[in-house]
Coordinates of C-alpha atoms and ligand atoms in Angstrom, one line a residue:
X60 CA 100.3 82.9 59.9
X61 CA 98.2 82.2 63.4
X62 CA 98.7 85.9 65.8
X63 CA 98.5 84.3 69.4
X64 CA 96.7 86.1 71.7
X65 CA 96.8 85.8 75.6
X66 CA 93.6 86.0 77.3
X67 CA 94.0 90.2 78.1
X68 CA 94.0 90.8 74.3
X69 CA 90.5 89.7 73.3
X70 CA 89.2 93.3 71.7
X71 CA 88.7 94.1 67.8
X72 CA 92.3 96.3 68.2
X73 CA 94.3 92.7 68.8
X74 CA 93.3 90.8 66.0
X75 CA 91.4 93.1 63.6
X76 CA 94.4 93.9 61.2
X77 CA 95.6 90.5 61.1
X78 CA 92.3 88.9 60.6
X79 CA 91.2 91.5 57.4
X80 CA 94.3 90.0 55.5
X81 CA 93.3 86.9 56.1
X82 CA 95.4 85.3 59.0
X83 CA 94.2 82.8 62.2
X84 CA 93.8 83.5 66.1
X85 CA 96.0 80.7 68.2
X86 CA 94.6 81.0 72.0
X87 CA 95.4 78.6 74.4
X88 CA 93.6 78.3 77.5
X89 CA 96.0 76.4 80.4
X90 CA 94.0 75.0 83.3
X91 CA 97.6 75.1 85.2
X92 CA 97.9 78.8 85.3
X93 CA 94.6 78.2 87.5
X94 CA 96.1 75.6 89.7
X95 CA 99.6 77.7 90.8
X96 CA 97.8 79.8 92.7
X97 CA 94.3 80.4 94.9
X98 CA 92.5 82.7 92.6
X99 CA 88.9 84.4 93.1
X100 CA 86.8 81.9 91.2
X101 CA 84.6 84.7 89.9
X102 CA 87.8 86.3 88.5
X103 CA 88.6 82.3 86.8
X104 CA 85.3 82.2 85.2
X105 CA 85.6 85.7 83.9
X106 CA 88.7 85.3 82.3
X107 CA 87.6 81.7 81.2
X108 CA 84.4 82.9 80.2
X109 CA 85.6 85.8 77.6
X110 CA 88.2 83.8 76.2
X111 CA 85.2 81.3 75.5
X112 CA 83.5 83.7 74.1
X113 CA 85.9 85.6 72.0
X114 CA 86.7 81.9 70.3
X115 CA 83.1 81.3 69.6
X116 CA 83.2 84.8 67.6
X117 CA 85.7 83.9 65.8
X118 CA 85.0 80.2 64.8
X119 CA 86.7 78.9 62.0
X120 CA 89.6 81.4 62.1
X121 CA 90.7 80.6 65.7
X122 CA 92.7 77.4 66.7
X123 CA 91.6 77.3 70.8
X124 CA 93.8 74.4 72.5
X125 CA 93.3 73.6 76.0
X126 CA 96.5 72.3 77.1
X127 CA 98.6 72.0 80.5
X128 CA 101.0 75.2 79.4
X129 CA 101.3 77.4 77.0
X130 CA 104.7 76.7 75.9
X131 CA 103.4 72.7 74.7
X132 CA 100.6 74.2 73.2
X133 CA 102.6 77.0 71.4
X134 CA 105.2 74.2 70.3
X135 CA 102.8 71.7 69.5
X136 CA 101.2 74.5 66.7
X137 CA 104.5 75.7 65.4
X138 CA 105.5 78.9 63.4
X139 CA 105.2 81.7 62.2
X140 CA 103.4 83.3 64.7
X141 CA 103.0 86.3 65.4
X142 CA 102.1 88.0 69.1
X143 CA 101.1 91.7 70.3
X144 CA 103.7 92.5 73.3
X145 CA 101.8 90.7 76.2
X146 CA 101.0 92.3 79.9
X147 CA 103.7 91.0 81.9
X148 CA 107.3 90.2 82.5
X149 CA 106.4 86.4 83.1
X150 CA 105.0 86.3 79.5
X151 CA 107.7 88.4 77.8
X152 CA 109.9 85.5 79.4
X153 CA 107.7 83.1 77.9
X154 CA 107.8 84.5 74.5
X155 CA 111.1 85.1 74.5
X156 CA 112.2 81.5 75.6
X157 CA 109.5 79.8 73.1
X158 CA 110.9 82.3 70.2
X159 CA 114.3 79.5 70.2
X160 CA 112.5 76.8 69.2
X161 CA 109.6 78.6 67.5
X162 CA 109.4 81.7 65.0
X163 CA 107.9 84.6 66.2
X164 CA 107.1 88.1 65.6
X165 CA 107.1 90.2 68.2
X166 CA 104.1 93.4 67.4
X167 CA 104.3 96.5 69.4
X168 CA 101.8 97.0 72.7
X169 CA 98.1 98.1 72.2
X170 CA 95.2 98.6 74.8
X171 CA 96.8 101.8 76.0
X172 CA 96.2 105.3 74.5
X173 CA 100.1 106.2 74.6
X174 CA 102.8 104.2 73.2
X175 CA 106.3 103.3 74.9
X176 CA 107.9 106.1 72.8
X177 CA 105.4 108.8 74.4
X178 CA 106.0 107.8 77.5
X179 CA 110.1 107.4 76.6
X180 CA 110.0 110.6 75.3
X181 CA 108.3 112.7 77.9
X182 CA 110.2 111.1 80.6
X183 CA 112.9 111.8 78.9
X184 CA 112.2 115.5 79.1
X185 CA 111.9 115.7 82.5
X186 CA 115.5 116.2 82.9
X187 CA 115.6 114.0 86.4
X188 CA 112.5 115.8 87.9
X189 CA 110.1 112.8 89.2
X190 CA 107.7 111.3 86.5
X191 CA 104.4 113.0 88.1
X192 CA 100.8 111.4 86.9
X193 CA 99.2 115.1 86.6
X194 CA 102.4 115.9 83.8
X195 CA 102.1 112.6 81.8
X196 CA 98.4 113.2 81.6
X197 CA 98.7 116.6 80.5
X198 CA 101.5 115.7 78.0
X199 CA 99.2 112.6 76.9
X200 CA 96.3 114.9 76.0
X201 CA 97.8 117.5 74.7
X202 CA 99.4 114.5 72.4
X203 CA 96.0 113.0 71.4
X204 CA 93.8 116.6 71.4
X205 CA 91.5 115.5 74.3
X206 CA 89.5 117.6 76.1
X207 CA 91.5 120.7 74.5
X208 CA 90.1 123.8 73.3
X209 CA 91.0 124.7 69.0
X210 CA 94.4 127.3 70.8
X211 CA 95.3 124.0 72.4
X212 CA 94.3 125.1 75.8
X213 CA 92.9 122.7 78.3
X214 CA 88.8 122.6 77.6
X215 CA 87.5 124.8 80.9
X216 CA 90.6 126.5 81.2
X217 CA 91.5 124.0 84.0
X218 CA 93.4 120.9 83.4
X219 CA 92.3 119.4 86.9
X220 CA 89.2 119.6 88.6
X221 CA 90.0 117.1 91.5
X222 CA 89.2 119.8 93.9
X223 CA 85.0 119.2 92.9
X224 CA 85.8 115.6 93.5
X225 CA 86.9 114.9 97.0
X226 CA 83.3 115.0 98.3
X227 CA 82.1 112.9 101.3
X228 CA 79.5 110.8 100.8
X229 CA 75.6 112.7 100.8
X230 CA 74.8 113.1 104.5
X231 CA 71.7 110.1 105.3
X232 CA 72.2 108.8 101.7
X233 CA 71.7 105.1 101.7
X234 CA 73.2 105.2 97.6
X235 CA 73.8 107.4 95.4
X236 CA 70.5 107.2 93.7
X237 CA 72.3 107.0 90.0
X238 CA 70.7 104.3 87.5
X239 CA 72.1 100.9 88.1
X240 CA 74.8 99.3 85.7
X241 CA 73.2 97.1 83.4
X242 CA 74.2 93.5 84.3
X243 CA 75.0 90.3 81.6
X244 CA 73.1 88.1 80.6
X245 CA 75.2 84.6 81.5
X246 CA 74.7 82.0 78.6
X247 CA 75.5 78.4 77.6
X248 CA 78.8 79.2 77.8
X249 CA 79.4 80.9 81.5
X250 CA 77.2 77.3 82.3
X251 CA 80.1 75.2 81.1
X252 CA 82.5 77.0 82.3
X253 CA 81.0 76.6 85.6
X254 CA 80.6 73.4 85.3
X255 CA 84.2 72.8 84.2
X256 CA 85.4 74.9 87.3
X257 CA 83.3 72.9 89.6
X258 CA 84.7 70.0 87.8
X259 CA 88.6 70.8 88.3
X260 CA 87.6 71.5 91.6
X261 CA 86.5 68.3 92.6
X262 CA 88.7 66.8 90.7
X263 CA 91.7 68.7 93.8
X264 CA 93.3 70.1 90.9
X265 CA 92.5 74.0 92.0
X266 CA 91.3 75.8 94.5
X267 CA 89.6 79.2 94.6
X268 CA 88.4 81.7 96.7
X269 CA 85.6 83.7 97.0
X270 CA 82.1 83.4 95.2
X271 CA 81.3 82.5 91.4
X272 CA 77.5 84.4 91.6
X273 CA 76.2 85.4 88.4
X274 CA 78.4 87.1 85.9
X275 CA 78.6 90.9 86.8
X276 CA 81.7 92.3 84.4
X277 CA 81.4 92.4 80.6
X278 CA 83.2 89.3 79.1
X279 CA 82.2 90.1 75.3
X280 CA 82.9 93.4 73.4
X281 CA 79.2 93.8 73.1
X282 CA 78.1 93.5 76.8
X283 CA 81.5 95.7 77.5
X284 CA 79.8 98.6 75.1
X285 CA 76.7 97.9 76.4
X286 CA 78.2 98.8 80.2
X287 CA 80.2 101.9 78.2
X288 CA 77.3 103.2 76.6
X289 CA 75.2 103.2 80.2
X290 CA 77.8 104.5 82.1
X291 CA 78.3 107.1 80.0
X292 CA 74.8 108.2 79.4
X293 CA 74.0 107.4 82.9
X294 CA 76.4 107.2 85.3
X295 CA 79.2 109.6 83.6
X296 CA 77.3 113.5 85.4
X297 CA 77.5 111.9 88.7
X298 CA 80.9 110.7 88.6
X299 CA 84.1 112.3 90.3
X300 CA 82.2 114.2 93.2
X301 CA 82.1 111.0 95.6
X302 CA 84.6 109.7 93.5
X303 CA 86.4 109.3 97.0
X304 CA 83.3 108.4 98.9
X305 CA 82.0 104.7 100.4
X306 CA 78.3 104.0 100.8
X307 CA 77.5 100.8 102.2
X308 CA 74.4 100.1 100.3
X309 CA 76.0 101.2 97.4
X310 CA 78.5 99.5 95.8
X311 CA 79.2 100.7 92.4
X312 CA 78.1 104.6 93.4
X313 CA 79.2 105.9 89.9
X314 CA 81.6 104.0 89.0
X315 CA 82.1 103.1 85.1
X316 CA 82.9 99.1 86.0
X317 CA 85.3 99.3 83.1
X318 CA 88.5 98.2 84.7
X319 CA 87.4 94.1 84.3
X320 CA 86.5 94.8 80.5
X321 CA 89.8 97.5 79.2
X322 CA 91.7 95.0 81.2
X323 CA 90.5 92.1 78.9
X324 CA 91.5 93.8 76.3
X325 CA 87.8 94.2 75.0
X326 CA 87.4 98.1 75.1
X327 CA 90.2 100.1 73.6
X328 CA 90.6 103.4 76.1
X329 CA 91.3 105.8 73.5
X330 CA 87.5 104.8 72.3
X331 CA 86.4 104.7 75.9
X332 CA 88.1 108.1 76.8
X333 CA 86.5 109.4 73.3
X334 CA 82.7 108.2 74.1
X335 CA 82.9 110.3 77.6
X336 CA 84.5 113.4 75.6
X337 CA 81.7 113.3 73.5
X338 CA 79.4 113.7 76.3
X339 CA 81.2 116.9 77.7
X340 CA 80.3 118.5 74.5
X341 CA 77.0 117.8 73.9
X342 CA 76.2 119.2 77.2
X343 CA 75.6 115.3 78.2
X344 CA 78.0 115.3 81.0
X345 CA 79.6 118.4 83.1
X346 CA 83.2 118.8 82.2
X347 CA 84.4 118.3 86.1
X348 CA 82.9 114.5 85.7
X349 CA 84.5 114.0 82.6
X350 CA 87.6 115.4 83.2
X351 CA 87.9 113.3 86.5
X352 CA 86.8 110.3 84.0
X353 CA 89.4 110.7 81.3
X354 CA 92.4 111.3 84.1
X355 CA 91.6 107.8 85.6
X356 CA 91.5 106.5 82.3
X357 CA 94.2 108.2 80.1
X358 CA 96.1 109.5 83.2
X359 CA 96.5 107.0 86.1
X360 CA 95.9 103.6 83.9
X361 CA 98.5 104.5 81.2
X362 CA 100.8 106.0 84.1
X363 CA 100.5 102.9 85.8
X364 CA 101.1 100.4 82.8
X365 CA 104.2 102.6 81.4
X366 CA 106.0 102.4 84.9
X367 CA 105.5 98.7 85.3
X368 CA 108.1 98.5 82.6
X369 CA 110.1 101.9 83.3
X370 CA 110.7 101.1 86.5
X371 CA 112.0 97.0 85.8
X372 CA 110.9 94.0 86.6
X373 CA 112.8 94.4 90.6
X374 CA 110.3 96.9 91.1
X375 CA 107.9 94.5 92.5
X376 CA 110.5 93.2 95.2
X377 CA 110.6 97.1 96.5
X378 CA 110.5 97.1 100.3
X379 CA 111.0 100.5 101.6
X380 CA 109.7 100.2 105.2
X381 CA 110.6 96.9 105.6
X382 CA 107.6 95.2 105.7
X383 CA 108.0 91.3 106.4
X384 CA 104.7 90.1 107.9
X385 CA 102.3 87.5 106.4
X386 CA 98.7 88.3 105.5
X387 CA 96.5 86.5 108.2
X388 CA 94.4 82.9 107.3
X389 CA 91.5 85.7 107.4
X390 CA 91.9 88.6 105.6
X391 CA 93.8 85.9 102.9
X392 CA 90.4 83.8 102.9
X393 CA 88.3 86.9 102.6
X394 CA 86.8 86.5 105.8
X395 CA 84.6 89.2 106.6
X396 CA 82.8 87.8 109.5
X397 CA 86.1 87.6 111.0
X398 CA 86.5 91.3 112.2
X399 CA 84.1 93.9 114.1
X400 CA 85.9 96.7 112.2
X401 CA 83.1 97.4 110.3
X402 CA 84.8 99.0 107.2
X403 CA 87.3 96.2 106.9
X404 CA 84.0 93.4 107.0
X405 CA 82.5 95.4 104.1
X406 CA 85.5 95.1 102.2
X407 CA 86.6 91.6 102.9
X408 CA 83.2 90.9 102.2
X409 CA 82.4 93.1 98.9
X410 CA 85.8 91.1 97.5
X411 CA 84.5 87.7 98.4
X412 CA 80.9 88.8 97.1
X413 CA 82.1 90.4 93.2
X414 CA 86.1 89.9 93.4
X415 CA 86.0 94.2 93.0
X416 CA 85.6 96.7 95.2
X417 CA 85.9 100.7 94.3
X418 CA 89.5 102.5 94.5
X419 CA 88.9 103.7 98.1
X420 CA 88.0 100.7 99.9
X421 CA 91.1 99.2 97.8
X422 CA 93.1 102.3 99.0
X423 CA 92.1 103.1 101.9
X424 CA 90.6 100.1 104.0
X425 CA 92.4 97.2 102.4
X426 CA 95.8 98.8 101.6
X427 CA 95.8 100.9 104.4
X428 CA 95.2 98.5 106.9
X429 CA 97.8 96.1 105.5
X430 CA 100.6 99.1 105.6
X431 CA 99.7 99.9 109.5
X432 CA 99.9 96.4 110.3
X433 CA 103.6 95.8 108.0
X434 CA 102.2 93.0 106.0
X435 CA 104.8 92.4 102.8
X436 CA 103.8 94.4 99.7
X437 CA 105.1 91.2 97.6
X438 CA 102.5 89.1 99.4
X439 CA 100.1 91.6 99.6
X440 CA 100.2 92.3 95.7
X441 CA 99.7 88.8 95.5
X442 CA 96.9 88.9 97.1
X443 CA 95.6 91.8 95.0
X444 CA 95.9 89.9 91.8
X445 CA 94.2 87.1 93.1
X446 CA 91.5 88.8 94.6
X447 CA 90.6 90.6 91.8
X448 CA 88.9 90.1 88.7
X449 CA 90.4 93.3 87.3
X450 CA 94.1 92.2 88.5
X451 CA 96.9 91.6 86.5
X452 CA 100.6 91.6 87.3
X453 CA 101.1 95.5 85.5
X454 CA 98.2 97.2 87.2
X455 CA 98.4 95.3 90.6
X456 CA 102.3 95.8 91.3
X457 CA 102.3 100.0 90.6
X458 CA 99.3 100.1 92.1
X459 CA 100.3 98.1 95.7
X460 CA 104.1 98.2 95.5
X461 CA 103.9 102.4 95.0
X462 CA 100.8 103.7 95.4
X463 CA 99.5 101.6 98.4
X464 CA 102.2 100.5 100.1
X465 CA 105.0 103.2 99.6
X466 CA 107.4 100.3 99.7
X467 CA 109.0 102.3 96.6
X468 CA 110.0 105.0 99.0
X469 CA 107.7 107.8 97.6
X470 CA 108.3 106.9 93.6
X471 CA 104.8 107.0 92.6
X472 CA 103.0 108.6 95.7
X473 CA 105.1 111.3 97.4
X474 CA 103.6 110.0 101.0
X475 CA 101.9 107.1 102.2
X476 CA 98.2 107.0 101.8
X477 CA 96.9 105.6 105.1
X478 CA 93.9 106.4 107.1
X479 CA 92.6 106.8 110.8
X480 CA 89.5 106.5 111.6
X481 CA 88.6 110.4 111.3
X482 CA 89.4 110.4 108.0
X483 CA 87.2 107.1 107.3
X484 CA 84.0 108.3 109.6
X485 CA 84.3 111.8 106.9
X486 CA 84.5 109.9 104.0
X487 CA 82.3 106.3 104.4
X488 CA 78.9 106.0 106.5
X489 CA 80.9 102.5 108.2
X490 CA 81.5 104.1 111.3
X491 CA 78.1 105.4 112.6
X492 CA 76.9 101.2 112.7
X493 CA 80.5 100.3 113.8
X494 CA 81.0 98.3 117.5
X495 CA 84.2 100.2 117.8
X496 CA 84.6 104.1 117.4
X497 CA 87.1 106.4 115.0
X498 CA 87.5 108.6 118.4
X499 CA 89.1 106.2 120.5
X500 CA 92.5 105.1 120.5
X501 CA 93.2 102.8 123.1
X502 CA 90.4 100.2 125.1
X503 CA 88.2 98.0 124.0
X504 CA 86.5 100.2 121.6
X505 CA 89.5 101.4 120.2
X506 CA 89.5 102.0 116.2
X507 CA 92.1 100.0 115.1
X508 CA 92.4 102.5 112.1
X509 CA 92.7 105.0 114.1
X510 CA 95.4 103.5 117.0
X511 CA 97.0 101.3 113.4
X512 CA 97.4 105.0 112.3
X513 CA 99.5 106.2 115.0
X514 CA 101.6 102.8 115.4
X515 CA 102.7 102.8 111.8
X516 CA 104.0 106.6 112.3
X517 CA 105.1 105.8 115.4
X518 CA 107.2 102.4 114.2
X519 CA 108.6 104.7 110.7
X520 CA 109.2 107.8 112.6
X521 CA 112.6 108.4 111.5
X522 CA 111.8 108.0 108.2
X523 CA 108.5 109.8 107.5
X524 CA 109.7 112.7 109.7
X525 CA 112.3 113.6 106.7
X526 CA 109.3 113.7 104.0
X527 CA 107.8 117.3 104.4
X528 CA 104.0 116.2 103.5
X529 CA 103.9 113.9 106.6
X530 CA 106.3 115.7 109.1
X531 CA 103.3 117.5 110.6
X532 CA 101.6 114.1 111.5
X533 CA 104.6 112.5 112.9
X534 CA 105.3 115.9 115.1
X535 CA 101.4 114.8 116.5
X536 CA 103.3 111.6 117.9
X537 CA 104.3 114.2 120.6
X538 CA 100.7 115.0 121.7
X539 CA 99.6 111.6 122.3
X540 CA 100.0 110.7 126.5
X541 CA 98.7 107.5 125.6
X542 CA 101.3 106.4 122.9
X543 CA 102.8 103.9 125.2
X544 CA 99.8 102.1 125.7
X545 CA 98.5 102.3 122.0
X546 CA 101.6 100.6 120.6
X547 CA 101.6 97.9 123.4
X548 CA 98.1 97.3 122.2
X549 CA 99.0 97.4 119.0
X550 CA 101.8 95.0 119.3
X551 CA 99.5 92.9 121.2
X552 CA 97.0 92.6 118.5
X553 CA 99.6 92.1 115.4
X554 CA 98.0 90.9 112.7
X555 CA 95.1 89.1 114.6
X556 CA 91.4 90.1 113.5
X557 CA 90.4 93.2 115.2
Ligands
LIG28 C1 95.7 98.7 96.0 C2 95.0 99.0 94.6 C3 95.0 98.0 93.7 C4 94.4 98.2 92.4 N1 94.3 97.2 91.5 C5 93.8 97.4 90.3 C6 93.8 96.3 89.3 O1 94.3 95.2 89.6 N2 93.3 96.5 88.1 C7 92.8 97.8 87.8 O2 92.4 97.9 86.7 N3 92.8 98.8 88.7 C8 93.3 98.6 89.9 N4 93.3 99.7 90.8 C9 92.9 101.0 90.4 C10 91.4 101.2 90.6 O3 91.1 101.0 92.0 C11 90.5 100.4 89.7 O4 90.9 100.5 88.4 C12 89.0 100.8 89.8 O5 88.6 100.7 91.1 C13 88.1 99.9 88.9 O6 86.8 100.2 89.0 P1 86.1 101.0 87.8 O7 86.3 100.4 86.5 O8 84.7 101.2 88.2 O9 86.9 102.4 87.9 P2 86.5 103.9 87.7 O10 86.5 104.6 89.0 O11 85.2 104.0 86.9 O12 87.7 104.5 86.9 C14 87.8 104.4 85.5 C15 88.9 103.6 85.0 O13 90.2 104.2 85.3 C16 91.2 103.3 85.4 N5 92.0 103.5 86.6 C17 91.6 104.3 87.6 N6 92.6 104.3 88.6 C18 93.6 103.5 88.1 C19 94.8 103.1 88.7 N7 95.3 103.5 89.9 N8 95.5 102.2 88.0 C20 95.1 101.7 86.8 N9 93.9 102.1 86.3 C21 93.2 103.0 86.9 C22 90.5 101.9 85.4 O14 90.7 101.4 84.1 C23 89.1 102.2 85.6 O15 88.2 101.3 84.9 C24 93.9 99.5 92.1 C25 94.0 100.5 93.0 C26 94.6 100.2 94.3 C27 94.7 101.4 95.2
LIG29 S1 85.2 102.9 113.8 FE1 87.1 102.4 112.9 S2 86.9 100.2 112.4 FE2 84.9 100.9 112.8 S3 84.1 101.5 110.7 FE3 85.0 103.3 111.6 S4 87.1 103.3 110.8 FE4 86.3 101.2 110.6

């Protein structure tokens, strides 16, 4: 019997079981899925590049068909086959419509350290109180005996150390100063498939965006444990305190680079989660670090991938606020030369450079700028996913739909996360080199953080003045003589660059 296996499930826990009793690999790579829609071409040749890779591994036990769709290449191989529950709703459909005219198995979900029924079950539990991240993390390691001391009691005595981790970035700092992620080696492989993406592009059948520059995320399991064993013996200390922190000559800061790799299905997190355990007790790694580590991992990524399917597949269409407008030609192009703001160039730029940026610039530049301005979560998760070489439809839509956007109406984030300029001049060094400045509200040197700020409170005061954790900031709408001016400027300047 051949186990298909979509491009996200490329990792030893996909195939392993099936191969040891002597079954096939059927993966089909669709040049199509490429052509639908304007993707990062760094995030193409990742994707392109592991699949490529995985196949070569496997050799004679894999059938790998390039072919316009899945479905003809599914139906052109025939039954049995058997497939691990794919990523997203489009591919359930998929399987589900190919399963009446071919036979297939349907195997539960891996690549996630809880199942369906944990998460079923603990919800369950809640007895209508709101799914919180901190209690499904908790539940989730008390479930798998992580971090725990032998009474069962949360290792430290704490279960959260977020408070160590909301540093500002070291004042005069040009990085971090941690060791520097090992990068891949590309081979004969990333060459053709740059070759065939230059190829299909010339050939007008796709179009991407952003640069294809040497390989930087892991597209085989060993350069992805190559990238876990560094981070973990040199990055993993200094990660968490400026977990919230943006250095503009430093990137990566200490970040683990993991997302691309887990993503693909190469790392499984329980493994990942174990390795930085491991440090905590041999006195490797300080338990605030690790901690912050295994809630990002076991916490907020299996959170995330368990309410994409709690919440159903209309989630995505959520539009609390309203939002309608379209992302501009240049924050959709990645455009960074577009804009003096100088936080938003280094973010439109970092994307267009490596197709990732770190969760703040995500959150908190990116996001935030496109709630102030009312740009349409749909499109904007779109964009996400595109932009991306981590993004895929179960991590994007949470992640924009709920967490950045609050177009779910406070599901996943009890308020909206969107910052003014005083909160980005704290927590970035953008500001100091910036042409406009986080103090001013209205003129020519206005912030447009900081005057985007008030205009989105201003435009959803009805609304936000009901949610206790932003009524004080909306009550500030009073203080500001100026507000007339701000949200004709405002108006004025929409959605052009600022
Ligand atoms: C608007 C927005 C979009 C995002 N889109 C994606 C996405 O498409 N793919 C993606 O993997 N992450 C996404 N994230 C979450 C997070 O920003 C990235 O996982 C992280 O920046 C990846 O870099 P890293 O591996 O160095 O992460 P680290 O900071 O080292 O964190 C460790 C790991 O924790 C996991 N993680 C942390 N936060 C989240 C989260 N909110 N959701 C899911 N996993 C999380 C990731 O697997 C990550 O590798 C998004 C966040 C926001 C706010
Ligand atoms: S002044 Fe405003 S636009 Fe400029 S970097 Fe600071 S927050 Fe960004």
């Amino acid at each position: 019997m051949n186990r298909w296996l979509f491009g996200d499930q490329l990792g030893p826990h996909f195939a392993d079981d099936h191969l040891a009793e002597g079954g096939r690999v059927l993966m089909v790579e669709s040049r199509r899925v490429f052509a639908r829609r304007r993707f990062h071409r760094a995030k193409a040749h990742l994707v392109l590049s592991a699949m490529r890779h995985r196949a070569a591994e496997l050799g004679d036990r894999v059938d790998y068909v390039a072919a316009p769709t899945y479905a003809a290449a599914v139906r052109e191989a025939g039954g049995p086959l058997q497939v691990v529950h794919p990523t997203s709703y489009a591919a359930v459909g998929l399987v589900q419509r190919l399963s009446a005219d071919v036979e297939i198995e349907r195997l539960p979900a891996r690549g996630f350290v809880t199942t369906r029924a944990d998460f079923t079950t603990w919800a369950e539990g809640r007895g209508g109180r709101r799914l919180v991240m901190e209690d499904f993390y908790r539940d989730a390691r008390r479930r798998h005996g992580v971090l725990l001391e032998d009474d069962g009691e949360p290792a430290g005595d704490r279960w959260n150390f977020d408070a160590d981790n909301r540093e500002p970035p070291p004042k005069g700092a040009q990085t971090l100063g941690v060791s520097a992620p090992p990068w891949p080696v590309e081979d004969e492989i990333d060459e053709q498939v740059r070759a065939d993406l230059d190829g299909w592009e010339r050939d007008g059948d796709v179009a991407f965006v952003g640069r294809d520059g040497p390989r930087l995320f892991a597209a085989t399991r060993a350069e992805a444990l190559v990238v876990l064993d560094h981070f973990v013996s040199h990055r993993l200390p200094d990660f968490g305190a400026h977990e919230d922190a943006i250095l503009e000559g430093d990137p990566w800061m200490a970040h683990s680079l993991l997302s691309a790799p887990l993503n693909l299905g190469l790392l499984d997190p329980l493994e990942v989660v174990q390795r930085a355990e491991a440090a905590y007790r041999s006195g490797e790694a300080p338990l605030a670090s690790v901690e912050g580590f295994v809630r990002q991992v076991m916490g907020w990524r299996d959170y995330v991938w368990h309410l994409y399917w709690h919440l159903g597949e209309d989630y995505r269409d959520r539009n609390a606020l309203a939002a309608a407008g379209e992302l501009p030609d240049w924050f959709d192009g990645l455009d960074g030369s577009a804009t003096r703001a100088r936080c938003l160039s280094h973010a439109l730029d970092g994307v267009a450079e490596r197709g990732w940026v770190h969760h703040i610039p995500r959150l908190m530049v990116l996001g935030s700028y496109a709630l102030q301005r009312g740009w349409a979560p749909a499109v904007l998760t779109d964009w996400f996913h595109r932009s991306f070489v981590d993004g895929y439809d179960w991590v994007m839509v949470p992640n924009v739909v709920g967490m950045s956007q609050h177009a779910d109406g406070g599901v996943l984030a009890t308020k909206p996360y969107t910052s003014g300029g005083a909160y980005l001049n704290t927590m970035s060094d953008h500001c100091g080199g910036c042409a406009l400045n986080p103090r001013v509200r209205v003129g020519e040197d206005a912030c447009p953080f900081t005057a985007g700020y008030w205009w989105f409170l201003d435009r959803h005061r009805e609304t936000l003045a009901g949610n206790h954790r932003m009524a004080r900031a909306v009550k500030g709408l009073d203080r500001l003589t100026d507000l007339d001016d701000l949200v004709a400027q405002e108006e004025a300047r929409g959605s052009s660059a600022p």
